[in-house]
């Protein structure tokens, strides 16, 4: 297996053995996760995707608790639920369906 | 996060559950030979996978592990007499050998005795690597003993301790493979705060871990599935053209190893479910090349690292939740993160604080939890496969356990598994 530092998420050189840094739930972050998800096949790849979706779910969950008055609440709430569903699809070894589900949030 | 169903599937270990059946496909550490030191010595209670058992060493030196309740009236065989190759229930005198066969039934008239028809639950045992191991699964699937390095070195090269932890086994394993907690839970305050004096002390030291943790705070995590389980690799930038790698193993069903630096002793754990709410923590320290040094034994006695002092009968640690692990708040204020003495007690305190079985539907994971996610997925996959009659590969292939953890510097263009191969292969 290639080491996860050898390539990032850009363009056609997406490396599924690379863990996408998840520090926010921006469109760029989601796009990168989806791109990696679409080329994920191995046990290790799916573990990395699950970790990324766990992080998205965690961050959106904290947002919903901490920003009760935000006008983004409804959208973030949908993403929070969507990340949970995508997580369970990845756990069920169905990354293509998880990627399709996440695309709805771009 | 896990669903409620997945959490239950992984954490319930009684007979008939998925995890329970999975654990019952492996040889498991059951007790220290010193608990039954001599032939015909007193029996001892052993609880494993939710089953109450009694262990005894018979007249020939063989260790038996029987259901604690007598097959006759369910009285405890712990009170039994260990005599002439069998354990005799003191209630009505029924006697069982190490195979669970009833060999005497003195309370029945001679013409009504049916001892040759009576068997109690008995599990096969082996003495190996400084432990008594037990196999609690179907006889037709009895596996090979795992060829773990610590089990194959001379007795003088290893030290093994046993302690009771009041949590489910799974969160104990998770602590064992979670490399990021050591920078916090086990840190001194000066290491956590990176004081000038600390940086000066470690930057030229031969403690690779401390040194390279200073240089790179954002390591890369990699997991790789193997025949024995997982290798978890954490990579940090080192000088010039090198990376500093820390490689640890998770070996099914529940063994872990701490990254080994050449020239030092190696440490590992095995976490065995006692029941769903408690587990046995087996901790091993070993030197593959020489007897453990005076310094190694001093560290063990001082409880500063992975071993903890315990009550000799119950194996409950001396530092435990009833006395708040003897926390020293002044020490916490001035010198260490926890104020609790020793890595083992620090781990136990924090893991027991999470409740006996963590509600994993409520956790908030990040990408630094990759190893934990991988371990759970691997176990879930193996347990589900077993439910489909696919036996776990590692159980039947003891050779796959012959590996060693590592911490080492490699050139940046060298893949960790290739570069570390020489070091990871156990050489005993």
Short mmCIF file of C-alpha atoms in Angstrom, two decimals:
data_model
loop_
_atom_site.label_atom_id
_atom_site.label_comp_id
_atom_site.label_asym_id
_atom_site.label_seq_id
_atom_site.Cartn_x
_atom_site.Cartn_y
_atom_site.Cartn_z
CA UNK A 1 0.00 0.00 0.00
CA UNK A 2 1.25 3.49 -0.74
CA UNK A 3 2.00 5.71 2.17
CA UNK A 4 -0.63 8.30 2.90
CA UNK A 5 1.68 11.28 2.53
CA UNK A 6 2.56 10.72 -1.06
CA UNK A 7 -0.19 12.66 -2.71
CA UNK A 8 -2.95 15.02 -1.81
CA UNK A 9 -6.46 15.41 -3.09
CA UNK A 10 -5.96 17.52 -6.15
CA UNK A 11 -7.08 16.74 -9.67
CA UNK A 12 -6.69 13.27 -11.05
CA UNK A 13 -4.00 12.29 -8.56
CA UNK A 14 -6.34 11.50 -5.73
CA UNK A 15 -4.75 8.93 -3.47
CA UNK A 16 -7.27 6.97 -1.39
CA UNK A 17 -4.49 6.09 1.05
CA UNK A 18 -4.28 9.78 1.95
CA UNK A 19 -6.37 11.02 4.89
CA UNK A 20 -8.11 14.29 4.04
CA UNK A 21 -7.47 16.88 6.76
CA UNK A 22 -10.90 17.81 8.14
CA UNK A 23 -10.89 21.10 10.04
CA UNK A 24 -14.20 22.45 8.70
CA UNK A 25 -17.18 21.38 6.61
CA UNK A 26 -16.54 23.68 3.65
CA UNK A 27 -17.37 22.69 0.08
CA UNK A 28 -13.64 22.19 -0.57
CA UNK A 29 -13.36 19.72 2.28
CA UNK A 30 -16.48 17.83 1.18
CA UNK A 31 -15.28 17.79 -2.40
CA UNK A 32 -11.96 16.31 -1.35
CA UNK A 33 -13.62 13.63 0.77
CA UNK A 34 -15.96 12.72 -2.10
CA UNK A 35 -13.06 12.52 -4.56
CA UNK A 36 -11.21 10.15 -2.23
CA UNK A 37 -14.35 8.16 -1.59
CA UNK A 38 -14.91 7.53 -5.28
CA UNK A 39 -11.55 5.78 -5.63
CA UNK A 40 -11.60 3.94 -2.30
CA UNK A 41 -11.58 0.17 -2.54
CA UNK A 42 -9.46 -1.38 0.21
CA UNK A 43 -10.18 -1.92 3.88
CA UNK A 44 -7.64 0.78 4.76
CA UNK A 45 -9.18 3.34 2.38
CA UNK A 46 -12.62 2.84 3.88
CA UNK A 47 -11.23 3.26 7.38
CA UNK A 48 -9.77 6.64 6.35
CA UNK A 49 -13.08 7.70 4.77
CA UNK A 50 -14.94 6.68 7.92
CA UNK A 51 -12.54 8.76 10.01
CA UNK A 52 -13.11 11.79 7.76
CA UNK A 53 -16.90 11.40 7.99
CA UNK A 54 -16.67 10.98 11.75
CA UNK A 55 -14.83 14.31 11.82
CA UNK A 56 -17.47 16.03 9.63
CA UNK A 57 -20.23 14.63 11.84
CA UNK A 58 -18.39 15.81 14.97
CA UNK A 59 -17.76 19.33 13.66
CA UNK A 60 -21.29 19.82 12.38
CA UNK A 61 -22.62 18.46 15.68
CA UNK A 62 -20.60 20.99 17.65
CA UNK A 63 -21.77 23.76 15.31
CA UNK A 64 -25.40 22.89 15.94
CA UNK A 65 -24.87 22.99 19.69
CA UNK A 66 -22.77 26.14 19.74
CA UNK A 67 -24.47 28.29 17.08
CA UNK A 68 -28.18 28.16 17.95
CA UNK A 69 -28.95 31.40 16.12
CA UNK A 70 -27.04 30.78 12.90
CA UNK A 71 -29.00 31.11 9.65
CA UNK A 72 -27.05 28.07 8.43
CA UNK A 73 -28.58 25.77 11.01
CA UNK A 74 -30.99 24.03 8.70
CA UNK A 75 -28.35 23.30 6.06
CA UNK A 76 -25.80 22.18 8.64
CA UNK A 77 -28.38 19.97 10.30
CA UNK A 78 -29.02 18.26 6.94
CA UNK A 79 -25.28 17.80 6.42
CA UNK A 80 -24.93 16.40 9.94
CA UNK A 81 -27.58 13.80 9.18
CA UNK A 82 -26.12 13.17 5.72
CA UNK A 83 -22.62 12.62 7.14
CA UNK A 84 -24.06 10.05 9.53
CA UNK A 85 -25.77 8.20 6.66
CA UNK A 86 -22.65 8.38 4.49
CA UNK A 87 -20.59 7.09 7.41
CA UNK A 88 -22.84 4.07 7.75
CA UNK A 89 -22.69 3.41 4.00
CA UNK A 90 -18.88 3.48 4.11
CA UNK A 91 -18.94 1.17 7.12
CA UNK A 92 -21.11 -1.12 5.00
CA UNK A 93 -18.46 -0.99 2.24
CA UNK A 94 -20.64 1.10 -0.09
CA UNK A 95 -18.40 4.15 -0.75
CA UNK A 96 -19.89 4.97 -4.16
CA UNK A 97 -23.34 5.40 -2.61
CA UNK A 98 -21.85 7.45 0.21
CA UNK A 99 -20.14 9.73 -2.33
CA UNK A 100 -23.38 10.19 -4.23
CA UNK A 101 -25.20 11.07 -1.02
CA UNK A 102 -22.58 13.68 -0.09
CA UNK A 103 -22.66 15.27 -3.54
CA UNK A 104 -26.12 16.59 -2.71
CA UNK A 105 -24.49 18.94 -0.20
CA UNK A 106 -22.11 20.63 -2.64
CA UNK B 1 -19.00 6.48 16.00
CA UNK B 2 -20.73 3.12 16.06
CA UNK B 3 -24.39 2.27 15.89
CA UNK B 4 -25.96 0.85 19.04
CA UNK B 5 -26.14 -2.59 17.39
CA UNK B 6 -22.46 -2.52 16.42
CA UNK B 7 -21.47 -1.43 19.91
CA UNK B 8 -23.41 -4.30 21.44
CA UNK B 9 -22.06 -6.77 18.93
CA UNK B 10 -18.48 -5.82 19.79
CA UNK B 11 -18.82 -5.59 23.54
CA UNK B 12 -21.01 -8.55 24.55
CA UNK B 13 -18.89 -11.63 25.16
CA UNK B 14 -21.06 -14.28 26.81
CA UNK B 15 -21.48 -17.63 25.09
CA UNK B 16 -23.67 -17.32 22.00
CA UNK B 17 -22.87 -13.66 21.29
CA UNK B 18 -20.83 -12.65 18.23
CA UNK B 19 -17.85 -11.35 20.17
CA UNK B 20 -18.15 -14.18 22.67
CA UNK B 21 -17.98 -16.81 19.95
CA UNK B 22 -15.08 -14.98 18.29
CA UNK B 23 -13.00 -14.91 21.49
CA UNK B 24 -13.83 -18.59 21.94
CA UNK B 25 -11.88 -19.36 18.76
CA UNK B 26 -8.52 -18.37 20.33
CA UNK B 27 -6.27 -19.53 23.15
CA UNK B 28 -6.67 -16.92 25.88
CA UNK B 29 -4.47 -16.11 28.89
CA UNK B 30 -6.38 -17.50 31.88
CA UNK B 31 -4.17 -17.36 34.95
CA UNK B 32 -0.60 -17.14 36.20
CA UNK B 33 0.99 -20.53 36.89
CA UNK B 34 1.83 -19.17 40.36
CA UNK B 35 -1.89 -19.02 41.17
CA UNK B 36 -1.87 -22.82 41.21
CA UNK B 37 1.79 -23.31 42.11
CA UNK B 38 2.04 -26.97 43.12
CA UNK B 39 0.23 -30.29 42.55
CA UNK B 40 -2.86 -30.66 44.76
CA UNK B 41 -2.68 -27.00 45.86
CA UNK B 42 -5.92 -25.14 46.68
CA UNK B 43 -8.16 -24.33 43.68
CA UNK B 44 -8.77 -20.73 42.59
CA UNK B 45 -11.73 -18.97 41.02
CA UNK B 46 -11.34 -17.72 37.43
CA UNK B 47 -14.00 -15.67 35.61
CA UNK B 48 -13.66 -15.48 31.82
CA UNK B 49 -16.10 -14.44 29.07
CA UNK B 50 -18.89 -14.28 31.63
CA UNK B 51 -18.29 -17.86 32.83
CA UNK B 52 -17.45 -18.71 36.45
CA UNK B 53 -14.72 -21.34 36.48
CA UNK B 54 -12.40 -22.93 38.98
CA UNK B 55 -8.74 -23.79 38.25
CA UNK B 56 -6.71 -26.46 39.99
CA UNK B 57 -3.40 -28.26 39.46
CA UNK B 58 -3.84 -32.00 39.83
CA UNK B 59 -1.48 -34.53 41.36
CA UNK B 60 0.32 -34.95 38.02
CA UNK B 61 0.85 -31.19 37.66
CA UNK B 62 -1.78 -30.72 34.97
CA UNK B 63 -3.97 -27.62 35.22
CA UNK B 64 -7.74 -28.14 34.99
CA UNK B 65 -10.30 -25.41 34.37
CA UNK B 66 -13.83 -26.52 35.27
CA UNK B 67 -17.20 -24.85 35.62
CA UNK B 68 -17.27 -23.57 39.20
CA UNK B 69 -20.70 -25.00 39.99
CA UNK B 70 -20.69 -28.74 40.73
CA UNK B 71 -22.70 -30.80 38.25
CA UNK B 72 -24.62 -32.40 41.15
CA UNK B 73 -26.26 -29.61 43.19
CA UNK B 74 -24.44 -26.53 41.81
CA UNK B 75 -22.32 -25.99 44.93
CA UNK B 76 -19.05 -24.17 44.32
CA UNK B 77 -16.03 -26.33 43.56
CA UNK B 78 -13.88 -23.50 44.89
CA UNK B 79 -14.48 -25.13 48.30
CA UNK B 80 -13.43 -28.48 46.85
CA UNK B 81 -10.59 -30.77 47.94
CA UNK B 82 -7.84 -31.10 45.36
CA UNK B 83 -6.76 -34.70 45.86
CA UNK B 84 -5.48 -37.71 43.91
CA UNK B 85 -5.89 -36.36 40.38
CA UNK B 86 -9.22 -34.68 40.84
CA UNK B 87 -11.23 -31.94 42.50
CA UNK B 88 -13.76 -33.31 45.00
CA UNK B 89 -16.88 -31.32 45.84
CA UNK B 90 -17.08 -31.10 49.65
CA UNK B 91 -20.90 -31.06 49.62
CA UNK B 92 -21.55 -34.70 48.57
CA UNK B 93 -18.14 -35.91 47.46
CA UNK B 94 -18.48 -35.99 43.69
CA UNK B 95 -15.01 -35.78 42.15
CA UNK B 96 -13.93 -34.48 38.71
CA UNK B 97 -10.65 -34.81 36.84
CA UNK B 98 -9.03 -32.11 34.65
CA UNK B 99 -11.08 -33.27 31.67
CA UNK B 100 -14.33 -32.74 33.58
CA UNK B 101 -15.03 -36.48 33.91
CA UNK B 102 -16.72 -37.50 37.13
CA UNK B 103 -14.42 -40.15 38.61
CA UNK B 104 -16.16 -40.73 41.92
CA UNK B 105 -19.71 -40.46 43.26
CA UNK B 106 -19.46 -41.77 46.82
CA UNK B 107 -22.89 -40.62 48.06
CA UNK B 108 -24.69 -43.09 45.79
CA UNK B 109 -24.94 -46.80 46.66
CA UNK B 110 -22.46 -48.78 44.58
CA UNK B 111 -25.17 -50.34 42.39
CA UNK B 112 -26.74 -46.93 41.60
CA UNK B 113 -23.61 -44.98 40.72
CA UNK B 114 -23.54 -43.36 37.32
CA UNK B 115 -20.27 -41.40 37.46
CA UNK B 116 -19.22 -42.67 34.04
CA UNK B 117 -22.22 -40.81 32.61
CA UNK B 118 -21.43 -37.46 34.26
CA UNK B 119 -19.24 -34.74 32.80
CA UNK B 120 -18.91 -31.15 33.87
CA UNK B 121 -17.81 -28.28 31.67
CA UNK B 122 -14.01 -28.45 31.32
CA UNK B 123 -11.77 -26.47 29.02
CA UNK B 124 -8.35 -27.52 27.69
CA UNK B 125 -5.38 -25.63 29.10
CA UNK B 126 -1.72 -25.19 28.13
CA UNK B 127 1.19 -23.77 30.09
CA UNK B 128 3.10 -21.64 27.66
CA UNK B 129 5.16 -18.47 27.82
CA UNK B 130 4.76 -17.95 31.54
CA UNK B 131 0.97 -18.25 31.52
CA UNK B 132 -1.80 -20.82 31.71
CA UNK B 133 -3.86 -20.49 28.52
CA UNK B 134 -7.36 -21.79 27.95
CA UNK B 135 -9.40 -22.63 24.87
CA UNK B 136 -13.15 -22.25 25.43
CA UNK B 137 -14.46 -22.95 21.93
CA UNK B 138 -15.69 -25.96 19.98
CA UNK B 139 -13.17 -28.84 20.16
CA UNK B 140 -13.18 -29.28 16.38
CA UNK B 141 -11.83 -25.73 15.95
CA UNK B 142 -9.11 -25.84 18.61
CA UNK B 143 -6.47 -23.45 17.28
CA UNK B 144 -2.68 -23.21 17.44
CA UNK B 145 -1.02 -21.33 20.27
CA UNK B 146 0.07 -17.87 19.07
CA UNK B 147 3.83 -17.69 18.54
CA UNK B 148 4.14 -14.34 20.26
CA UNK B 149 7.72 -13.30 20.90
CA UNK B 150 7.27 -12.73 24.62
CA UNK B 151 5.95 -16.26 25.00
CA UNK B 152 9.05 -17.74 23.38
CA UNK B 153 11.89 -16.02 25.23
CA UNK B 154 13.52 -17.63 28.30
CA UNK B 155 11.74 -16.94 31.59
CA UNK B 156 14.52 -14.61 32.78
CA UNK B 157 13.92 -12.39 29.72
CA UNK B 158 10.32 -11.54 30.55
CA UNK B 159 8.02 -10.23 33.25
CA UNK B 160 4.24 -10.66 33.16
CA UNK B 161 1.65 -9.01 35.37
CA UNK B 162 -2.12 -9.36 35.65
CA UNK B 163 -4.63 -6.80 36.84
CA UNK B 164 -8.37 -6.38 36.96
CA UNK B 165 -9.88 -3.47 35.05
CA UNK B 166 -13.47 -2.46 35.64
CA UNK B 167 -14.39 -1.82 32.01
CA UNK B 168 -15.34 -3.77 28.95
CA UNK B 169 -12.31 -5.12 27.07
CA UNK B 170 -12.90 -2.96 23.98
CA UNK B 171 -12.18 0.44 25.49
CA UNK B 172 -9.04 -1.05 27.06
CA UNK B 173 -7.77 -2.13 23.61
CA UNK B 174 -8.70 1.27 22.23
CA UNK B 175 -6.45 2.88 24.84
CA UNK B 176 -3.66 0.51 23.85
CA UNK B 177 -3.63 1.52 20.19
CA UNK B 178 -4.48 5.20 20.62
CA UNK B 179 -1.06 6.73 20.17
CA UNK B 180 -2.12 10.35 20.55
CA UNK B 181 -3.15 10.10 24.21
CA UNK B 182 0.38 9.54 25.47
CA UNK B 183 1.34 13.18 24.78
CA UNK B 184 -1.31 14.22 27.27
CA UNK B 185 -2.37 11.54 29.74
CA UNK B 186 1.17 10.27 30.38
CA UNK B 187 3.02 13.57 29.98
CA UNK B 188 4.90 15.64 32.48
CA UNK B 189 3.83 19.26 32.63
CA UNK B 190 7.15 20.41 31.20
CA UNK B 191 6.72 18.06 28.22
CA UNK B 192 3.15 19.25 27.69
CA UNK B 193 4.16 22.91 27.93
CA UNK B 194 7.41 22.36 25.99
CA UNK B 195 9.45 24.39 28.45
CA UNK B 196 12.92 25.51 27.38
CA UNK B 197 14.56 23.17 29.85
CA UNK B 198 12.55 20.21 28.51
CA UNK B 199 13.37 20.99 24.89
CA UNK B 200 17.05 21.29 25.77
CA UNK B 201 16.92 17.98 27.64
CA UNK B 202 15.37 15.91 24.87
CA UNK B 203 16.65 17.44 21.65
CA UNK B 204 19.95 15.59 21.86
CA UNK B 205 18.73 12.58 23.81
CA UNK B 206 18.47 9.03 22.52
CA UNK B 207 14.75 8.98 23.42
CA UNK B 208 13.53 9.07 19.83
CA UNK B 209 9.89 9.46 20.77
CA UNK B 210 10.40 12.55 22.90
CA UNK B 211 12.84 14.04 20.42
CA UNK B 212 10.75 13.75 17.28
CA UNK B 213 7.49 14.63 18.97
CA UNK B 214 9.10 18.05 19.44
CA UNK B 215 9.87 18.42 15.76
CA UNK B 216 6.53 17.37 14.30
CA UNK B 217 3.23 17.92 16.09
CA UNK B 218 1.03 16.72 13.23
CA UNK B 219 1.93 13.13 12.44
CA UNK B 220 0.55 11.06 9.57
CA UNK B 221 -1.45 7.98 10.44
CA UNK B 222 -1.46 4.85 8.34
CA UNK B 223 -3.08 1.50 9.06
CA UNK B 224 -2.47 -1.72 7.22
CA UNK B 225 -4.44 -4.93 7.48
CA UNK B 226 -2.28 -8.01 8.01
CA UNK B 227 -2.67 -11.73 8.63
CA UNK B 228 -2.50 -11.15 12.39
CA UNK B 229 -4.64 -8.01 12.53
CA UNK B 230 -3.34 -4.51 11.97
CA UNK B 231 -0.11 -2.62 11.92
CA UNK B 232 -0.60 1.01 12.89
CA UNK B 233 2.09 3.37 11.64
CA UNK B 234 2.56 6.94 12.80
CA UNK B 235 5.08 9.02 10.88
CA UNK B 236 6.81 12.23 11.92
CA UNK B 237 9.34 14.40 10.13
CA UNK B 238 12.89 13.90 11.35
CA UNK B 239 16.19 15.40 10.23
CA UNK B 240 16.96 16.03 6.57
CA UNK B 241 15.83 13.12 4.43
CA UNK B 242 14.34 10.89 7.14
CA UNK B 243 11.07 10.13 8.83
CA UNK B 244 10.61 8.86 12.36
CA UNK B 245 8.15 5.94 12.37
CA UNK B 246 6.33 4.37 15.29
CA UNK B 247 4.77 1.02 14.42
CA UNK B 248 2.46 -0.83 16.73
CA UNK B 249 0.47 -3.99 16.24
CA UNK B 250 -3.04 -5.04 17.06
CA UNK B 251 -3.11 -8.83 16.96
CA UNK B 252 -6.50 -10.54 17.07
CA UNK B 253 -8.37 -11.04 19.20
CA UNK B 254 -6.89 -8.58 21.71
CA UNK B 255 -3.08 -8.35 21.83
CA UNK B 256 -1.22 -5.06 21.38
CA UNK B 257 2.42 -4.01 21.38
CA UNK B 258 4.04 -0.71 22.30
CA UNK B 259 6.56 0.63 19.74
CA UNK B 260 9.96 -0.85 20.51
CA UNK B 261 13.19 1.08 20.30
CA UNK B 262 16.22 -1.10 19.66
CA UNK B 263 18.31 -1.57 22.79
CA UNK B 264 15.38 -1.28 25.18
CA UNK B 265 12.91 -3.86 26.50
CA UNK B 266 9.62 -4.41 24.66
CA UNK B 267 6.15 -4.12 26.18
CA UNK B 268 2.76 -5.43 25.20
CA UNK B 269 -0.71 -6.16 26.51
CA UNK B 270 -3.46 -8.70 26.12
CA UNK B 271 -6.97 -7.70 27.22
CA UNK B 272 -9.25 -10.61 28.00
CA UNK B 273 -12.95 -10.14 28.75
CA UNK B 274 -13.77 -11.27 32.29
CA UNK B 275 -17.38 -10.39 31.52
CA UNK B 276 -18.99 -7.46 29.70
CA UNK B 277 -18.23 -5.01 32.51
CA UNK B 278 -14.68 -6.05 33.45
CA UNK B 279 -11.54 -7.38 31.80
CA UNK B 280 -8.17 -8.90 32.69
CA UNK B 281 -5.23 -6.78 31.66
CA UNK B 282 -2.14 -8.90 30.98
CA UNK B 283 1.02 -6.83 30.62
CA UNK B 284 4.27 -8.27 29.31
CA UNK B 285 7.76 -6.76 29.29
CA UNK B 286 10.54 -8.68 27.60
CA UNK B 287 14.02 -8.47 26.19
CA UNK B 288 14.55 -10.75 23.19
CA UNK B 289 18.32 -10.88 23.62
CA UNK B 290 19.12 -10.90 27.32
CA UNK B 291 17.64 -11.25 30.79
CA UNK B 292 15.71 -8.19 31.95
CA UNK B 293 18.12 -5.67 33.39
CA UNK B 294 18.22 -4.33 36.92
CA UNK B 295 16.91 -1.05 35.48
CA UNK B 296 13.97 -2.82 33.79
CA UNK B 297 13.03 -4.61 36.99
CA UNK B 298 13.36 -1.38 38.98
CA UNK B 299 10.90 0.32 36.61
CA UNK B 300 8.48 -2.58 37.08
CA UNK B 301 8.79 -2.42 40.88
CA UNK B 302 8.32 1.37 40.88
CA UNK B 303 5.11 1.06 38.80
CA UNK B 304 6.25 4.03 36.72
CA UNK B 305 5.41 2.49 33.37
CA UNK B 306 3.04 -0.27 32.25
CA UNK B 307 2.84 -2.50 35.33
CA UNK B 308 0.83 -1.75 38.47
CA UNK B 309 0.87 -3.25 41.96
CA UNK B 310 -2.20 -5.38 42.71
CA UNK B 311 -3.89 -7.29 45.50
CA UNK B 312 -2.39 -10.81 45.20
CA UNK B 313 -5.77 -12.57 45.47
CA UNK B 314 -8.21 -10.35 43.58
CA UNK B 315 -5.66 -8.71 41.23
CA UNK B 316 -7.43 -5.41 41.81
CA UNK B 317 -4.83 -2.64 41.53
CA UNK B 318 -3.72 -0.99 44.76
CA UNK B 319 -4.45 2.33 43.05
CA UNK B 320 -8.10 1.97 42.08
CA UNK B 321 -11.31 3.93 41.71
CA UNK B 322 -12.27 3.41 45.35
CA UNK B 323 -9.28 5.52 46.43
CA UNK B 324 -9.30 7.79 43.33
CA UNK B 325 -6.12 6.03 42.16
CA UNK B 326 -4.31 7.87 44.99
CA UNK B 327 -4.29 11.03 42.91
CA UNK B 328 -1.89 13.69 44.17
CA UNK B 329 -3.44 17.03 43.19
CA UNK B 330 -0.33 18.93 44.26
CA UNK B 331 1.74 16.81 41.87
CA UNK B 332 -0.86 17.47 39.18
CA UNK B 333 -0.58 21.22 39.84
CA UNK B 334 3.19 21.24 39.68
CA UNK B 335 4.63 18.38 37.66
CA UNK B 336 2.38 15.88 35.83
CA UNK B 337 -0.81 15.99 33.78
CA UNK B 338 -2.78 13.63 36.04
CA UNK B 339 -1.14 13.52 39.45
CA UNK B 340 -1.61 9.74 39.25
CA UNK B 341 1.48 7.58 39.55
CA UNK B 342 2.39 5.30 36.65
CA UNK B 343 1.14 4.81 33.10
CA UNK B 344 -0.93 1.73 34.01
CA UNK B 345 -2.89 3.55 36.71
CA UNK B 346 -3.30 6.63 34.49
CA UNK B 347 -4.77 4.46 31.71
CA UNK B 348 -6.99 2.58 34.12
CA UNK B 349 -8.30 5.76 35.77
CA UNK B 350 -9.26 7.38 32.51
CA UNK B 351 -10.74 4.23 30.91
CA UNK B 352 -12.80 3.39 33.99
CA UNK B 353 -14.08 6.99 34.03
CA UNK B 354 -15.75 6.37 30.63
CA UNK B 355 -18.33 3.98 32.24
CA UNK B 356 -18.00 0.19 32.04
CA UNK B 357 -19.16 0.11 28.41
CA UNK B 358 -18.64 3.33 26.45
CA UNK B 359 -21.72 4.57 24.59
CA UNK B 360 -20.03 4.83 21.19
CA UNK B 361 -23.11 6.37 19.59
CA UNK B 362 -22.24 9.56 21.51
CA UNK B 363 -18.53 9.89 20.83
CA UNK B 364 -16.96 12.52 18.56
CA UNK B 365 -14.07 11.05 16.62
CA UNK B 366 -11.51 12.76 14.40
CA UNK B 367 -8.90 11.57 11.95
CA UNK B 368 -6.40 10.91 14.76
CA UNK B 369 -8.75 8.09 15.83
CA UNK B 370 -8.05 6.14 12.64
CA UNK B 371 -6.43 3.21 14.44
CA UNK B 372 -9.43 2.79 16.73
CA UNK B 373 -11.83 2.86 13.76
CA UNK B 374 -9.70 0.29 11.93
CA UNK B 375 -9.54 -2.07 14.91
CA UNK B 376 -13.33 -1.94 15.39
CA UNK B 377 -14.00 -2.54 11.69
CA UNK B 378 -11.59 -5.43 11.60
CA UNK B 379 -13.18 -7.11 14.62
CA UNK B 380 -16.70 -6.50 13.28
CA UNK B 381 -15.69 -7.98 9.94
CA UNK B 382 -14.12 -11.06 11.55
CA UNK B 383 -17.09 -11.59 13.88
CA UNK B 384 -19.57 -11.32 11.02
CA UNK B 385 -17.50 -13.72 8.93
CA UNK B 386 -17.42 -16.20 11.80
CA UNK B 387 -21.20 -16.01 11.95
CA UNK B 388 -21.08 -17.13 8.28
CA UNK B 389 -18.85 -20.09 9.29
CA UNK B 390 -15.56 -18.49 8.14
CA UNK B 391 -13.08 -19.33 10.87
CA UNK B 392 -10.57 -16.59 11.83
CA UNK B 393 -7.34 -17.13 9.88
CA UNK B 394 -4.95 -16.06 12.64
CA UNK B 395 -6.36 -18.53 15.16
CA UNK B 396 -5.28 -21.44 12.99
CA UNK B 397 -1.90 -19.92 12.03
CA UNK B 398 0.14 -19.31 15.17
CA UNK B 399 3.20 -18.27 13.12
CA UNK B 400 1.58 -14.98 12.08
CA UNK B 401 2.01 -13.67 15.64
CA UNK B 402 5.80 -13.71 15.33
CA UNK B 403 6.23 -9.97 14.81
CA UNK B 404 7.71 -7.10 16.75
CA UNK B 405 6.71 -3.47 17.16
CA UNK B 406 9.19 -0.80 16.16
CA UNK B 407 10.20 2.81 16.44
CA UNK B 408 12.84 3.84 13.97
CA UNK B 409 14.24 6.32 11.49
CA UNK B 410 13.88 5.53 7.81
CA UNK B 411 14.82 7.39 4.67
CA UNK B 412 11.82 9.27 3.30
CA UNK B 413 11.61 7.18 0.15
CA UNK B 414 11.46 3.88 2.05
CA UNK B 415 8.06 2.38 2.83
CA UNK B 416 7.70 1.64 6.51
CA UNK B 417 6.89 -2.03 6.18
CA UNK B 418 9.85 -2.74 3.92
CA UNK B 419 12.26 -0.61 5.93
CA UNK B 420 11.20 -2.06 9.24
CA UNK B 421 10.92 -5.68 8.15
CA UNK B 422 14.21 -6.71 9.71
CA UNK B 423 13.31 -5.11 13.00
CA UNK B 424 9.67 -6.21 13.18
CA UNK B 425 10.39 -9.89 12.68
CA UNK B 426 10.96 -11.43 16.06
CA UNK B 427 14.29 -13.16 16.28
CA UNK B 428 13.87 -15.85 18.90
#
